[in-house]
Coordinates of C-alpha atoms in Angstrom, one line a residue:
M1 CA -59.2 -143.5 -89.5
R2 CA -61.0 -142.6 -86.3
F3 CA -61.7 -139.0 -85.2
T4 CA -59.5 -139.6 -82.2
D5 CA -56.5 -140.2 -84.5
F6 CA -56.5 -136.5 -85.2
D7 CA -55.1 -134.0 -82.7
F8 CA -58.3 -132.0 -82.3
H9 CA -58.6 -129.8 -79.2
P10 CA -60.2 -131.7 -76.3
D11 CA -63.4 -129.6 -76.5
I12 CA -63.8 -130.3 -80.2
Q13 CA -63.3 -134.0 -79.4
K14 CA -66.1 -133.8 -76.8
G15 CA -68.5 -132.5 -79.4
I16 CA -67.4 -135.2 -81.9
Q17 CA -68.0 -137.9 -79.3
E18 CA -71.4 -136.5 -78.2
A19 CA -72.4 -136.5 -81.9
G20 CA -71.7 -140.2 -82.0
F21 CA -68.9 -139.8 -84.6
E22 CA -66.2 -142.5 -84.4
E23 CA -64.9 -143.4 -87.9
C24 CA -64.1 -140.7 -90.4
M25 CA -65.7 -140.8 -93.8
P26 CA -63.1 -140.6 -96.7
V27 CA -63.8 -136.9 -97.4
Q28 CA -63.3 -136.1 -93.7
E29 CA -60.1 -138.0 -93.4
Q30 CA -58.6 -136.3 -96.5
C31 CA -59.7 -132.8 -95.3
F32 CA -58.4 -133.3 -91.8
Q33 CA -55.0 -134.6 -93.1
A34 CA -54.7 -131.5 -95.3
I35 CA -55.8 -129.1 -92.6
F36 CA -53.4 -130.5 -90.0
A37 CA -50.6 -130.2 -92.6
G38 CA -51.4 -126.5 -92.9
K39 CA -52.9 -126.8 -96.4
D40 CA -56.1 -125.3 -97.9
V41 CA -58.9 -127.6 -98.9
T42 CA -61.4 -127.8 -101.6
A43 CA -63.7 -130.9 -101.4
Q44 CA -66.5 -132.2 -103.6
S45 CA -68.5 -135.3 -102.5
Q46 CA -72.0 -136.7 -102.7
T47 CA -74.7 -135.8 -100.2
G48 CA -74.4 -137.7 -96.9
T49 CA -70.6 -138.3 -97.1
G50 CA -69.7 -136.0 -94.1
K51 CA -68.7 -132.7 -95.8
T52 CA -70.5 -130.6 -93.3
A53 CA -68.7 -132.1 -90.3
A54 CA -65.4 -131.9 -92.3
F55 CA -65.6 -128.2 -92.9
L56 CA -67.1 -127.3 -89.5
L57 CA -64.5 -129.3 -87.5
S58 CA -61.7 -127.8 -89.7
I59 CA -63.0 -124.3 -89.0
Y60 CA -63.2 -125.0 -85.3
H61 CA -59.7 -126.4 -85.3
L62 CA -58.3 -123.3 -87.1
F63 CA -60.3 -121.0 -84.8
L64 CA -58.5 -122.6 -81.8
S65 CA -55.1 -122.4 -83.4
D66 CA -52.8 -119.4 -83.5
T67 CA -52.6 -119.4 -87.3
V68 CA -55.9 -117.5 -87.7
E69 CA -56.0 -113.9 -86.3
K70 CA -59.5 -112.7 -87.0
K71 CA -61.7 -115.7 -86.2
K72 CA -64.8 -115.4 -88.3
A73 CA -66.3 -117.8 -90.8
L74 CA -69.0 -117.2 -93.4
I75 CA -70.8 -120.3 -94.7
I76 CA -73.1 -119.8 -97.7
A77 CA -75.7 -122.4 -98.5
P78 CA -78.2 -122.5 -101.4
T79 CA -81.4 -123.3 -99.3
R80 CA -82.9 -122.4 -96.0
E81 CA -83.1 -126.0 -95.1
L82 CA -79.4 -126.6 -95.6
V83 CA -78.6 -123.4 -93.6
V84 CA -80.6 -124.7 -90.7
Q85 CA -79.0 -128.2 -90.9
I86 CA -75.5 -126.6 -90.9
E87 CA -76.4 -124.4 -88.0
E88 CA -77.7 -127.3 -85.9
E89 CA -74.6 -129.4 -86.7
A90 CA -72.3 -126.5 -85.9
K91 CA -74.0 -126.0 -82.5
Q92 CA -73.8 -129.7 -81.8
L93 CA -70.1 -130.2 -82.8
G94 CA -69.1 -126.9 -81.1
S95 CA -71.2 -127.3 -78.0
H96 CA -68.1 -127.2 -75.7
L97 CA -66.6 -124.2 -77.5
D98 CA -67.0 -120.5 -76.8
F99 CA -68.1 -119.6 -80.3
K100 CA -71.5 -118.0 -81.3
V101 CA -73.2 -119.5 -84.3
G102 CA -76.0 -117.8 -86.1
S103 CA -77.9 -118.3 -89.4
F104 CA -79.4 -115.7 -91.6
Y105 CA -82.0 -116.2 -94.3
G106 CA -85.1 -114.6 -95.8
G107 CA -88.8 -115.4 -95.2
V108 CA -88.7 -114.9 -91.5
G109 CA -88.7 -111.9 -89.2
Y110 CA -85.4 -110.0 -89.0
A111 CA -85.5 -109.0 -85.3
D112 CA -83.6 -112.1 -84.0
Q113 CA -81.1 -112.0 -86.9
E114 CA -80.4 -108.3 -86.3
R115 CA -79.9 -109.0 -82.6
M116 CA -77.4 -111.8 -83.4
L117 CA -75.5 -109.4 -85.6
R118 CA -75.4 -106.7 -82.9
E119 CA -74.2 -109.2 -80.3
G120 CA -71.7 -110.8 -82.6
V121 CA -71.4 -114.2 -84.2
D122 CA -68.3 -116.1 -85.1

């Protein structure tokens, strides 16, 4: 299936298009079908199969729907490198959305992270 086969908000579709995504990977297709059917999703798949985009786009879709009242998401990753990768992809896919993305991890100064928390992140 193509990303355009799903009824994502037009601003989500812009981020998908700018990322160069056209065809869904199998894990993405299955996740999106479940999310659009109002179901919860648990997914396990090998590295490089599109899981990050699957859960980020699903989160953005739910944030823009009326089904979620308090719109906050916490994504926990095991390494700093993966956290940075997820943050970059979240910013790219959500570039046309009015959500603030921030990442928090050790080994760096905390001033910027504290500022993000004070200003609020989604």
